Amino acid sequence: MHIPHLFIQRSTAGTPRSGCGLTRSNRNDDYTLSVRPPVYLNEVILRVVTEYAWQKFIIFYDSEYDIRGIQEFLDKVSQQGMDVALQKVENNINKMITTLFDTMRIEELNRYRDTLRRAILVMNPATAKSFITEVVETNLVAFDCHWIIINEISNLYIYDTVLLLANAFHKKLEDRKWHSMASLSCIRKNSKPWQGGRSMLETIKKGGVSGLTGELEFGENGGNPNVHFEILGTNYGEELGRGVRKEVEGGLSAKKKRVAADNETGDFRAVNEFQNSGCEKRKRAVYQGA
């Protein structure tokens, strides 16, 4: 089970990677305090490219992300013989794309367009939106390409996470036998272990809180047993296929549709739509057919 953390930074040097430990600085105008569990970005990206059988793709990142944070992922795909290109996206995206057209020949631009068919964006959501808009308007990618926008549903998870943690702390503070964190001091060189941590984790796992994504609790494997996604059927053809819909308890519903893009190559597109509390959240991806 991965519990999101709070991160504090007063520096324009960029976001530190997940491997950073506890760091302090005596300067009041430039410090970073980072105490957090490991993130699983490397594992998630590897599962995505493996599932879609990508052998060649490009990773775009901006100045707000330290690309060394996915070094483990880069090492693994290199060992598997995948071809990965890295490109930093500048703040002025329009100027960056204009430079591409000015410096590349037609053959090079065509190869670049082919590379953009499989791309991963690791950047600020606002920058990512501007990037997608620019590459579509300049015809670097087709207008009907689909994108996975992770942050569109992440706010729901963040809200529910904070709600779950607040509820767990409330329950434990009412438990007089619980070892609170009041006796701990991070300033000491040898801080003693927190005896109440295991009890807190068990309380979090029990859940019992109703959030925006439904009932919050965790099974033995760390997953929420109340949320299920199933592909009930697919349709392969020229026109938009018949959609299949799976209602999930707690108000979150998922709908998956498939449509053929090219009968000769076998490529097809899939659109996943997530709906919750009247607000439609879209999640899109490009699939490579067999």
PDB file of C-alpha atoms in Angstrom:
ATOM      1  CA  MET A   1       0.000   0.000   0.000  1.00  0.00           C
ATOM      2  CA  HIS A   2       1.419   3.366  -1.019  1.00  0.00           C
ATOM      3  CA  ILE A   3       0.381   6.391   1.042  1.00  0.00           C
ATOM      4  CA  PRO A   4       0.936   9.781  -0.651  1.00  0.00           C
ATOM      5  CA  HIS A   5       2.961  12.297   1.306  1.00  0.00           C
ATOM      6  CA  LEU A   6       3.208  16.023   1.903  1.00  0.00           C
ATOM      7  CA  PHE A   7       6.209  17.706   0.328  1.00  0.00           C
ATOM      8  CA  ILE A   8       7.634  21.129   1.240  1.00  0.00           C
ATOM      9  CA  GLN A   9      10.139  23.033  -0.862  1.00  0.00           C
ATOM     10  CA  ARG A  10      11.347  26.617  -0.988  1.00  0.00           C
ATOM     11  CA  SER A  11      13.636  26.458  -3.948  1.00  0.00           C
ATOM     12  CA  THR A  12      13.359  26.963  -7.703  1.00  0.00           C
ATOM     13  CA  ALA A  13      15.964  24.287  -8.346  1.00  0.00           C
ATOM     14  CA  GLY A  14      13.332  21.727  -9.297  1.00  0.00           C
ATOM     15  CA  THR A  15      11.621  18.810  -7.623  1.00  0.00           C
ATOM     16  CA  PRO A  16      14.007  16.364  -5.925  1.00  0.00           C
ATOM     17  CA  ARG A  17      13.783  12.766  -7.011  1.00  0.00           C
ATOM     18  CA  SER A  18      12.257  10.045  -4.865  1.00  0.00           C
ATOM     19  CA  GLY A  19      15.660   8.672  -3.894  1.00  0.00           C
ATOM     20  CA  CYS A  20      16.524  11.823  -1.925  1.00  0.00           C
ATOM     21  CA  GLY A  21      16.818  11.357   1.802  1.00  0.00           C
ATOM     22  CA  LEU A  22      16.175  13.810   4.617  1.00  0.00           C
ATOM     23  CA  THR A  23      18.037  17.016   3.759  1.00  0.00           C
ATOM     24  CA  ARG A  24      18.288  20.322   5.543  1.00  0.00           C
ATOM     25  CA  SER A  25      19.894  23.673   4.842  1.00  0.00           C
ATOM     26  CA  ASN A  26      20.715  26.504   7.221  1.00  0.00           C
ATOM     27  CA  ARG A  27      19.657  29.075   4.631  1.00  0.00           C
ATOM     28  CA  ASN A  28      16.166  30.375   5.304  1.00  0.00           C
ATOM     29  CA  ASP A  29      15.430  31.161   1.665  1.00  0.00           C
ATOM     30  CA  ASP A  30      16.455  27.819   0.192  1.00  0.00           C
ATOM     31  CA  TYR A  31      15.643  24.558   1.940  1.00  0.00           C
ATOM     32  CA  THR A  32      14.123  21.176   1.247  1.00  0.00           C
ATOM     33  CA  LEU A  33      12.540  18.901   3.837  1.00  0.00           C
ATOM     34  CA  SER A  34      11.622  15.572   2.328  1.00  0.00           C
ATOM     35  CA  VAL A  35      10.510  12.549   4.342  1.00  0.00           C
ATOM     36  CA  ARG A  36       8.471  10.250   2.143  1.00  0.00           C
ATOM     37  CA  PRO A  37       7.890   6.621   1.166  1.00  0.00           C
ATOM     38  CA  PRO A  38       9.240   5.324  -2.159  1.00  0.00           C
ATOM     39  CA  VAL A  39       7.217   6.095  -5.267  1.00  0.00           C
ATOM     40  CA  TYR A  40       6.356   3.525  -7.908  1.00  0.00           C
ATOM     41  CA  LEU A  41       6.676   5.667 -11.030  1.00  0.00           C
ATOM     42  CA  ASN A  42       9.421   3.429 -12.460  1.00  0.00           C
ATOM     43  CA  GLU A  43       7.298   0.306 -12.025  1.00  0.00           C
ATOM     44  CA  VAL A  44       4.147   1.915 -13.442  1.00  0.00           C
ATOM     45  CA  ILE A  45       5.833   3.229 -16.604  1.00  0.00           C
ATOM     46  CA  LEU A  46       7.495  -0.143 -17.194  1.00  0.00           C
ATOM     47  CA  ARG A  47       4.117  -1.904 -16.951  1.00  0.00           C
ATOM     48  CA  VAL A  48       2.605   0.547 -19.457  1.00  0.00           C
ATOM     49  CA  VAL A  49       5.281   0.141 -22.139  1.00  0.00           C
ATOM     50  CA  THR A  50       5.348  -3.633 -21.599  1.00  0.00           C
ATOM     51  CA  GLU A  51       1.545  -3.912 -21.875  1.00  0.00           C
ATOM     52  CA  TYR A  52       1.495  -1.929 -25.134  1.00  0.00           C
ATOM     53  CA  ALA A  53       4.629  -3.746 -26.424  1.00  0.00           C
ATOM     54  CA  TRP A  54       6.467  -0.490 -27.144  1.00  0.00           C
ATOM     55  CA  GLN A  55       9.992  -1.064 -28.451  1.00  0.00           C
ATOM     56  CA  LYS A  56      10.721   2.539 -29.405  1.00  0.00           C
ATOM     57  CA  PHE A  57       9.395   5.648 -27.665  1.00  0.00           C
ATOM     58  CA  ILE A  58      10.346   9.111 -26.421  1.00  0.00           C
ATOM     59  CA  ILE A  59      10.112  10.658 -22.953  1.00  0.00           C
ATOM     60  CA  PHE A  60       9.441  14.394 -22.690  1.00  0.00           C
ATOM     61  CA  TYR A  61      10.163  16.140 -19.389  1.00  0.00           C
ATOM     62  CA  ASP A  62      10.318  19.733 -18.170  1.00  0.00           C
ATOM     63  CA  SER A  63      12.547  21.673 -15.767  1.00  0.00           C
ATOM     64  CA  GLU A  64      10.265  20.878 -12.818  1.00  0.00           C
ATOM     65  CA  TYR A  65      11.159  17.180 -12.919  1.00  0.00           C
ATOM     66  CA  ASP A  66      14.530  15.595 -12.203  1.00  0.00           C
ATOM     67  CA  ILE A  67      14.805  12.944 -14.899  1.00  0.00           C
ATOM     68  CA  ARG A  68      17.116  10.921 -12.634  1.00  0.00           C
ATOM     69  CA  GLY A  69      13.950   9.963 -10.755  1.00  0.00           C
ATOM     70  CA  ILE A  70      13.195   7.336 -13.423  1.00  0.00           C
ATOM     71  CA  GLN A  71      16.764   6.079 -13.765  1.00  0.00           C
ATOM     72  CA  GLU A  72      15.693   2.610 -12.622  1.00  0.00           C
ATOM     73  CA  PHE A  73      13.112   2.482 -15.427  1.00  0.00           C
ATOM     74  CA  LEU A  74      15.668   3.637 -18.010  1.00  0.00           C
ATOM     75  CA  ASP A  75      18.111   0.946 -16.887  1.00  0.00           C
ATOM     76  CA  LYS A  76      15.496  -1.816 -17.177  1.00  0.00           C
ATOM     77  CA  VAL A  77      14.239  -0.851 -20.646  1.00  0.00           C
ATOM     78  CA  SER A  78      17.836  -0.574 -21.826  1.00  0.00           C
ATOM     79  CA  GLN A  79      18.495  -4.130 -20.627  1.00  0.00           C
ATOM     80  CA  GLN A  80      15.410  -5.289 -22.561  1.00  0.00           C
ATOM     81  CA  GLY A  81      16.702  -3.722 -25.774  1.00  0.00           C
ATOM     82  CA  MET A  82      14.105  -0.936 -26.010  1.00  0.00           C
ATOM     83  CA  ASP A  83      15.001   2.266 -27.855  1.00  0.00           C
ATOM     84  CA  VAL A  84      14.318   5.270 -25.597  1.00  0.00           C
ATOM     85  CA  ALA A  85      14.924   8.940 -26.422  1.00  0.00           C
ATOM     86  CA  LEU A  86      14.863  11.771 -23.863  1.00  0.00           C
ATOM     87  CA  GLN A  87      13.931  15.345 -24.720  1.00  0.00           C
ATOM     88  CA  LYS A  88      13.604  18.292 -22.362  1.00  0.00           C
ATOM     89  CA  VAL A  89      10.669  20.616 -23.036  1.00  0.00           C
ATOM     90  CA  GLU A  90      11.406  24.311 -22.643  1.00  0.00           C
ATOM     91  CA  ASN A  91       8.957  26.817 -21.190  1.00  0.00           C
ATOM     92  CA  ASN A  92       8.369  28.366 -24.614  1.00  0.00           C
ATOM     93  CA  ILE A  93       6.909  25.322 -26.364  1.00  0.00           C
ATOM     94  CA  ASN A  94       5.923  27.252 -29.484  1.00  0.00           C
ATOM     95  CA  LYS A  95       9.516  28.393 -29.989  1.00  0.00           C
ATOM     96  CA  MET A  96      10.807  24.857 -29.437  1.00  0.00           C
ATOM     97  CA  ILE A  97       8.521  23.424 -32.130  1.00  0.00           C
ATOM     98  CA  THR A  98       9.303  26.273 -34.526  1.00  0.00           C
ATOM     99  CA  THR A  99      12.990  25.458 -34.132  1.00  0.00           C
ATOM    100  CA  LEU A 100      12.271  21.840 -35.061  1.00  0.00           C
ATOM    101  CA  PHE A 101      10.653  22.899 -38.340  1.00  0.00           C
ATOM    102  CA  ASP A 102      13.521  25.294 -39.093  1.00  0.00           C
ATOM    103  CA  THR A 103      16.321  22.806 -38.454  1.00  0.00           C
ATOM    104  CA  MET A 104      14.895  19.456 -39.611  1.00  0.00           C
ATOM    105  CA  ARG A 105      14.528  18.195 -43.146  1.00  0.00           C
ATOM    106  CA  ILE A 106      11.252  16.660 -44.334  1.00  0.00           C
ATOM    107  CA  GLU A 107      12.581  13.115 -43.885  1.00  0.00           C
ATOM    108  CA  GLU A 108      13.699  13.902 -40.329  1.00  0.00           C
ATOM    109  CA  LEU A 109      10.335  15.455 -39.463  1.00  0.00           C
ATOM    110  CA  ASN A 110       8.536  12.354 -40.726  1.00  0.00           C
ATOM    111  CA  ARG A 111      10.714  10.141 -38.522  1.00  0.00           C
ATOM    112  CA  TYR A 112      10.070  12.495 -35.597  1.00  0.00           C
ATOM    113  CA  ARG A 113       6.304  12.254 -36.179  1.00  0.00           C
ATOM    114  CA  ASP A 114       6.581   8.469 -36.089  1.00  0.00           C
ATOM    115  CA  THR A 115       8.444   8.677 -32.762  1.00  0.00           C
ATOM    116  CA  LEU A 116       5.706  10.893 -31.297  1.00  0.00           C
ATOM    117  CA  ARG A 117       3.179   8.078 -31.830  1.00  0.00           C
ATOM    118  CA  ARG A 118       4.572   6.584 -28.612  1.00  0.00           C
ATOM    119  CA  ALA A 119       5.499   9.260 -26.094  1.00  0.00           C
ATOM    120  CA  ILE A 120       5.518   9.656 -22.316  1.00  0.00           C
ATOM    121  CA  LEU A 121       5.125  13.114 -20.780  1.00  0.00           C
ATOM    122  CA  VAL A 122       6.673  13.606 -17.343  1.00  0.00           C
ATOM    123  CA  MET A 123       5.924  17.236 -16.665  1.00  0.00           C
ATOM    124  CA  ASN A 124       3.706  19.816 -15.029  1.00  0.00           C
ATOM    125  CA  PRO A 125       0.031  19.277 -16.050  1.00  0.00           C
ATOM    126  CA  ALA A 126      -0.277  22.815 -17.439  1.00  0.00           C
ATOM    127  CA  THR A 127       2.894  22.384 -19.501  1.00  0.00           C
ATOM    128  CA  ALA A 128       1.696  18.987 -20.720  1.00  0.00           C
ATOM    129  CA  LYS A 129      -1.602  20.495 -21.884  1.00  0.00           C
ATOM    130  CA  SER A 130       0.213  23.247 -23.800  1.00  0.00           C
ATOM    131  CA  PHE A 131       2.584  20.701 -25.325  1.00  0.00           C
ATOM    132  CA  ILE A 132      -0.249  18.479 -26.550  1.00  0.00           C
ATOM    133  CA  THR A 133      -2.096  21.475 -28.018  1.00  0.00           C
ATOM    134  CA  GLU A 134       0.991  22.668 -29.906  1.00  0.00           C
ATOM    135  CA  VAL A 135       1.978  19.300 -31.412  1.00  0.00           C
ATOM    136  CA  VAL A 136      -1.596  18.745 -32.602  1.00  0.00           C
ATOM    137  CA  GLU A 137      -1.989  22.231 -34.107  1.00  0.00           C
ATOM    138  CA  THR A 138       1.358  21.958 -35.934  1.00  0.00           C
ATOM    139  CA  ASN A 139       0.389  18.517 -37.288  1.00  0.00           C
ATOM    140  CA  LEU A 140       3.283  16.748 -35.575  1.00  0.00           C
ATOM    141  CA  VAL A 141       0.694  14.246 -34.371  1.00  0.00           C
ATOM    142  CA  ALA A 142      -2.737  13.402 -35.748  1.00  0.00           C
ATOM    143  CA  PHE A 143      -5.675  15.291 -34.251  1.00  0.00           C
ATOM    144  CA  ASP A 144      -7.411  12.025 -33.327  1.00  0.00           C
ATOM    145  CA  CYS A 145      -4.507  10.615 -31.310  1.00  0.00           C
ATOM    146  CA  HIS A 146      -5.378   9.637 -27.763  1.00  0.00           C
ATOM    147  CA  TRP A 147      -3.515  10.643 -24.624  1.00  0.00           C
ATOM    148  CA  ILE A 148      -3.389   9.233 -21.120  1.00  0.00           C
ATOM    149  CA  ILE A 149      -3.905  12.187 -18.769  1.00  0.00           C
ATOM    150  CA  ILE A 150      -3.177  10.821 -15.308  1.00  0.00           C
ATOM    151  CA  ASN A 151      -3.825  14.016 -13.366  1.00  0.00           C
ATOM    152  CA  GLU A 152      -7.474  14.171 -14.479  1.00  0.00           C
ATOM    153  CA  ILE A 153      -8.513  11.603 -11.887  1.00  0.00           C
ATOM    154  CA  SER A 154      -5.637  12.004  -9.428  1.00  0.00           C
ATOM    155  CA  ASN A 155      -7.414  14.818  -7.542  1.00  0.00           C
ATOM    156  CA  LEU A 156     -10.146  12.377  -6.541  1.00  0.00           C
ATOM    157  CA  TYR A 157      -7.572   9.987  -5.129  1.00  0.00           C
ATOM    158  CA  ILE A 158      -5.745  12.788  -3.286  1.00  0.00           C
ATOM    159  CA  TYR A 159      -8.985  14.000  -1.696  1.00  0.00           C
ATOM    160  CA  ASP A 160      -9.908  10.483  -0.583  1.00  0.00           C
ATOM    161  CA  THR A 161      -6.386   9.865   0.732  1.00  0.00           C
ATOM    162  CA  VAL A 162      -6.473  12.948   2.945  1.00  0.00           C
ATOM    163  CA  LEU A 163      -9.979  12.017   4.111  1.00  0.00           C
ATOM    164  CA  LEU A 164      -8.856   8.473   4.962  1.00  0.00           C
ATOM    165  CA  LEU A 165      -5.758   9.649   6.854  1.00  0.00           C
ATOM    166  CA  ALA A 166      -7.717  12.284   8.780  1.00  0.00           C
ATOM    167  CA  ASN A 167     -10.295   9.682   9.779  1.00  0.00           C
ATOM    168  CA  ALA A 168      -7.555   7.251  10.883  1.00  0.00           C
ATOM    169  CA  PHE A 169      -5.815   9.896  13.008  1.00  0.00           C
ATOM    170  CA  HIS A 170      -9.154  10.843  14.563  1.00  0.00           C
ATOM    171  CA  LYS A 171      -9.792   7.221  15.560  1.00  0.00           C
ATOM    172  CA  LYS A 172      -6.307   6.751  16.995  1.00  0.00           C
ATOM    173  CA  LEU A 173      -6.362  10.006  18.959  1.00  0.00           C
ATOM    174  CA  GLU A 174      -9.490   8.706  20.686  1.00  0.00           C
ATOM    175  CA  ASP A 175      -7.570   5.541  21.614  1.00  0.00           C
ATOM    176  CA  ARG A 176      -5.771   6.253  24.887  1.00  0.00           C
ATOM    177  CA  LYS A 177      -3.485   3.237  24.426  1.00  0.00           C
ATOM    178  CA  TRP A 178      -2.093   4.578  21.168  1.00  0.00           C
ATOM    179  CA  HIS A 179       1.524   5.828  21.084  1.00  0.00           C
ATOM    180  CA  SER A 180       1.215   9.240  19.466  1.00  0.00           C
ATOM    181  CA  MET A 181       4.045  11.051  17.693  1.00  0.00           C
ATOM    182  CA  ALA A 182       4.241  13.768  20.365  1.00  0.00           C
ATOM    183  CA  SER A 183       7.272  12.138  22.014  1.00  0.00           C
ATOM    184  CA  LEU A 184       9.286  11.946  18.795  1.00  0.00           C
ATOM    185  CA  SER A 185      11.828  14.536  17.735  1.00  0.00           C
ATOM    186  CA  CYS A 186      13.364  14.642  14.270  1.00  0.00           C
ATOM    187  CA  ILE A 187      16.081  16.979  15.547  1.00  0.00           C
ATOM    188  CA  ARG A 188      17.716  14.225  17.606  1.00  0.00           C
ATOM    189  CA  LYS A 189      20.420  12.279  15.835  1.00  0.00           C
ATOM    190  CA  ASN A 190      19.084   8.904  16.951  1.00  0.00           C
ATOM    191  CA  SER A 191      15.322   9.193  16.982  1.00  0.00           C
ATOM    192  CA  LYS A 192      13.597   6.179  18.510  1.00  0.00           C
ATOM    193  CA  PRO A 193      11.160   4.155  16.374  1.00  0.00           C
ATOM    194  CA  TRP A 194       7.517   5.183  16.452  1.00  0.00           C
ATOM    195  CA  GLN A 195       5.665   2.445  18.302  1.00  0.00           C
ATOM    196  CA  GLY A 196       2.272   3.623  17.084  1.00  0.00           C
ATOM    197  CA  GLY A 197       3.054   3.224  13.395  1.00  0.00           C
ATOM    198  CA  ARG A 198       1.890  -0.372  12.993  1.00  0.00           C
ATOM    199  CA  SER A 199      -1.356   0.351  14.825  1.00  0.00           C
ATOM    200  CA  MET A 200      -1.948   3.390  12.605  1.00  0.00           C
ATOM    201  CA  LEU A 201      -1.324   1.337   9.459  1.00  0.00           C
ATOM    202  CA  GLU A 202      -3.851  -1.289  10.551  1.00  0.00           C
ATOM    203  CA  THR A 203      -6.443   1.434  11.164  1.00  0.00           C
ATOM    204  CA  ILE A 204      -5.826   2.868   7.686  1.00  0.00           C
ATOM    205  CA  LYS A 205      -6.193  -0.577   6.094  1.00  0.00           C
ATOM    206  CA  LYS A 206      -9.569  -1.106   7.749  1.00  0.00           C
ATOM    207  CA  GLY A 207     -10.866   2.004   6.003  1.00  0.00           C
ATOM    208  CA  GLY A 208     -14.601   2.207   6.452  1.00  0.00           C
ATOM    209  CA  VAL A 209     -14.712   5.709   4.959  1.00  0.00           C
ATOM    210  CA  SER A 210     -16.927   6.727   2.038  1.00  0.00           C
ATOM    211  CA  GLY A 211     -14.999   9.004  -0.344  1.00  0.00           C
ATOM    212  CA  LEU A 212     -15.429  10.430  -3.832  1.00  0.00           C
ATOM    213  CA  THR A 213     -14.204   7.186  -5.420  1.00  0.00           C
ATOM    214  CA  GLY A 214     -16.423   4.977  -3.255  1.00  0.00           C
ATOM    215  CA  GLU A 215     -15.883   2.950  -0.095  1.00  0.00           C
ATOM    216  CA  LEU A 216     -12.260   3.148   1.062  1.00  0.00           C
ATOM    217  CA  GLU A 217     -10.623   0.028   2.442  1.00  0.00           C
ATOM    218  CA  PHE A 218      -7.716  -2.255   1.582  1.00  0.00           C
ATOM    219  CA  GLY A 219      -7.448  -5.985   1.000  1.00  0.00           C
ATOM    220  CA  GLU A 220      -4.508  -8.244   1.791  1.00  0.00           C
ATOM    221  CA  ASN A 221      -2.743  -7.234  -1.426  1.00  0.00           C
ATOM    222  CA  GLY A 222      -3.245  -3.514  -0.779  1.00  0.00           C
ATOM    223  CA  GLY A 223      -6.027  -3.090  -3.356  1.00  0.00           C
ATOM    224  CA  ASN A 224      -9.515  -1.744  -2.768  1.00  0.00           C
ATOM    225  CA  PRO A 225     -11.922  -4.730  -2.955  1.00  0.00           C
ATOM    226  CA  ASN A 226     -14.854  -2.381  -3.673  1.00  0.00           C
ATOM    227  CA  VAL A 227     -13.501  -1.249  -7.060  1.00  0.00           C
ATOM    228  CA  HIS A 228     -13.608  -3.649 -10.006  1.00  0.00           C
ATOM    229  CA  PHE A 229     -12.950  -3.056 -13.707  1.00  0.00           C
ATOM    230  CA  GLU A 230     -13.863  -5.645 -16.307  1.00  0.00           C
ATOM    231  CA  ILE A 231     -13.890  -5.790 -20.095  1.00  0.00           C
ATOM    232  CA  LEU A 232     -17.259  -7.391 -20.772  1.00  0.00           C
ATOM    233  CA  GLY A 233     -16.881  -7.441 -24.547  1.00  0.00           C
ATOM    234  CA  THR A 234     -15.278  -5.807 -27.569  1.00  0.00           C
ATOM    235  CA  ASN A 235     -16.259  -5.061 -31.147  1.00  0.00           C
ATOM    236  CA  TYR A 236     -13.792  -4.679 -34.034  1.00  0.00           C
ATOM    237  CA  GLY A 237     -14.980  -2.812 -37.109  1.00  0.00           C
ATOM    238  CA  GLU A 238     -14.955   0.351 -39.183  1.00  0.00           C
ATOM    239  CA  GLU A 239     -17.485   2.251 -37.130  1.00  0.00           C
ATOM    240  CA  LEU A 240     -17.581   2.966 -33.416  1.00  0.00           C
ATOM    241  CA  GLY A 241     -18.084  -0.329 -31.637  1.00  0.00           C
ATOM    242  CA  ARG A 242     -20.758  -1.091 -29.124  1.00  0.00           C
ATOM    243  CA  GLY A 243     -19.613   0.147 -25.731  1.00  0.00           C
ATOM    244  CA  VAL A 244     -19.534  -1.972 -22.618  1.00  0.00           C
ATOM    245  CA  ARG A 245     -20.090  -0.486 -19.228  1.00  0.00           C
ATOM    246  CA  LYS A 246     -19.231  -1.712 -15.760  1.00  0.00           C
ATOM    247  CA  GLU A 247     -20.841   0.051 -12.815  1.00  0.00           C
ATOM    248  CA  VAL A 248     -18.617   0.208  -9.756  1.00  0.00           C
ATOM    249  CA  GLU A 249     -19.975   0.546  -6.247  1.00  0.00           C
ATOM    250  CA  GLY A 250     -19.485   3.948  -4.674  1.00  0.00           C
ATOM    251  CA  GLY A 251     -20.378   6.162  -7.592  1.00  0.00           C
ATOM    252  CA  LEU A 252     -17.366   5.595  -9.863  1.00  0.00           C
ATOM    253  CA  SER A 253     -18.256   4.085 -13.238  1.00  0.00           C
ATOM    254  CA  ALA A 254     -16.003   3.014 -16.069  1.00  0.00           C
ATOM    255  CA  LYS A 255     -16.838   2.597 -19.731  1.00  0.00           C
ATOM    256  CA  LYS A 256     -14.538   1.080 -22.329  1.00  0.00           C
ATOM    257  CA  LYS A 257     -15.002   1.392 -26.116  1.00  0.00           C
ATOM    258  CA  ARG A 258     -12.852   0.183 -28.974  1.00  0.00           C
ATOM    259  CA  VAL A 259     -12.784   1.348 -32.592  1.00  0.00           C
ATOM    260  CA  ALA A 260     -10.693   0.139 -35.538  1.00  0.00           C
ATOM    261  CA  ALA A 261      -8.320   2.703 -37.032  1.00  0.00           C
ATOM    262  CA  ASP A 262      -6.837   0.671 -39.865  1.00  0.00           C
ATOM    263  CA  ASN A 263      -7.915  -2.822 -40.928  1.00  0.00           C
ATOM    264  CA  GLU A 264      -4.651  -3.457 -42.774  1.00  0.00           C
ATOM    265  CA  THR A 265      -2.306  -2.746 -39.863  1.00  0.00           C
ATOM    266  CA  GLY A 266      -4.672  -3.970 -37.179  1.00  0.00           C
ATOM    267  CA  ASP A 267      -4.267  -0.781 -35.149  1.00  0.00           C
ATOM    268  CA  PHE A 268      -7.200   0.169 -32.992  1.00  0.00           C
ATOM    269  CA  ARG A 269      -7.948   2.829 -30.398  1.00  0.00           C
ATOM    270  CA  ALA A 270      -9.468   2.469 -26.970  1.00  0.00           C
ATOM    271  CA  VAL A 271     -11.201   5.159 -24.968  1.00  0.00           C
ATOM    272  CA  ASN A 272     -11.731   4.764 -21.241  1.00  0.00           C
ATOM    273  CA  GLU A 273     -14.139   7.217 -19.613  1.00  0.00           C
ATOM    274  CA  PHE A 274     -14.299   7.679 -15.877  1.00  0.00           C
ATOM    275  CA  GLN A 275     -17.353   9.411 -14.444  1.00  0.00           C
ATOM    276  CA  ASN A 276     -17.887  10.539 -10.878  1.00  0.00           C
ATOM    277  CA  SER A 277     -20.237  12.936  -9.067  1.00  0.00           C
ATOM    278  CA  GLY A 278     -21.503  14.475 -12.290  1.00  0.00           C
ATOM    279  CA  CYS A 279     -18.000  15.443 -13.449  1.00  0.00           C
ATOM    280  CA  GLU A 280     -16.744  13.471 -16.432  1.00  0.00           C
ATOM    281  CA  LYS A 281     -13.116  12.412 -16.306  1.00  0.00           C
ATOM    282  CA  ARG A 282     -11.564  11.078 -19.535  1.00  0.00           C
ATOM    283  CA  LYS A 283      -8.612   8.753 -19.797  1.00  0.00           C
ATOM    284  CA  ARG A 284      -7.403   7.823 -23.254  1.00  0.00           C
ATOM    285  CA  ALA A 285      -4.735   5.568 -24.679  1.00  0.00           C
ATOM    286  CA  VAL A 286      -3.473   4.231 -27.994  1.00  0.00           C
ATOM    287  CA  TYR A 287      -3.360   0.439 -28.317  1.00  0.00           C
ATOM    288  CA  GLN A 288      -1.297  -1.505 -30.857  1.00  0.00           C
ATOM    289  CA  GLY A 289      -3.282  -4.405 -32.272  1.00  0.00           C
ATOM    290  CA  ALA A 290      -1.804  -7.826 -32.861  1.00  0.00           C
TER     291      ALA A 290
END
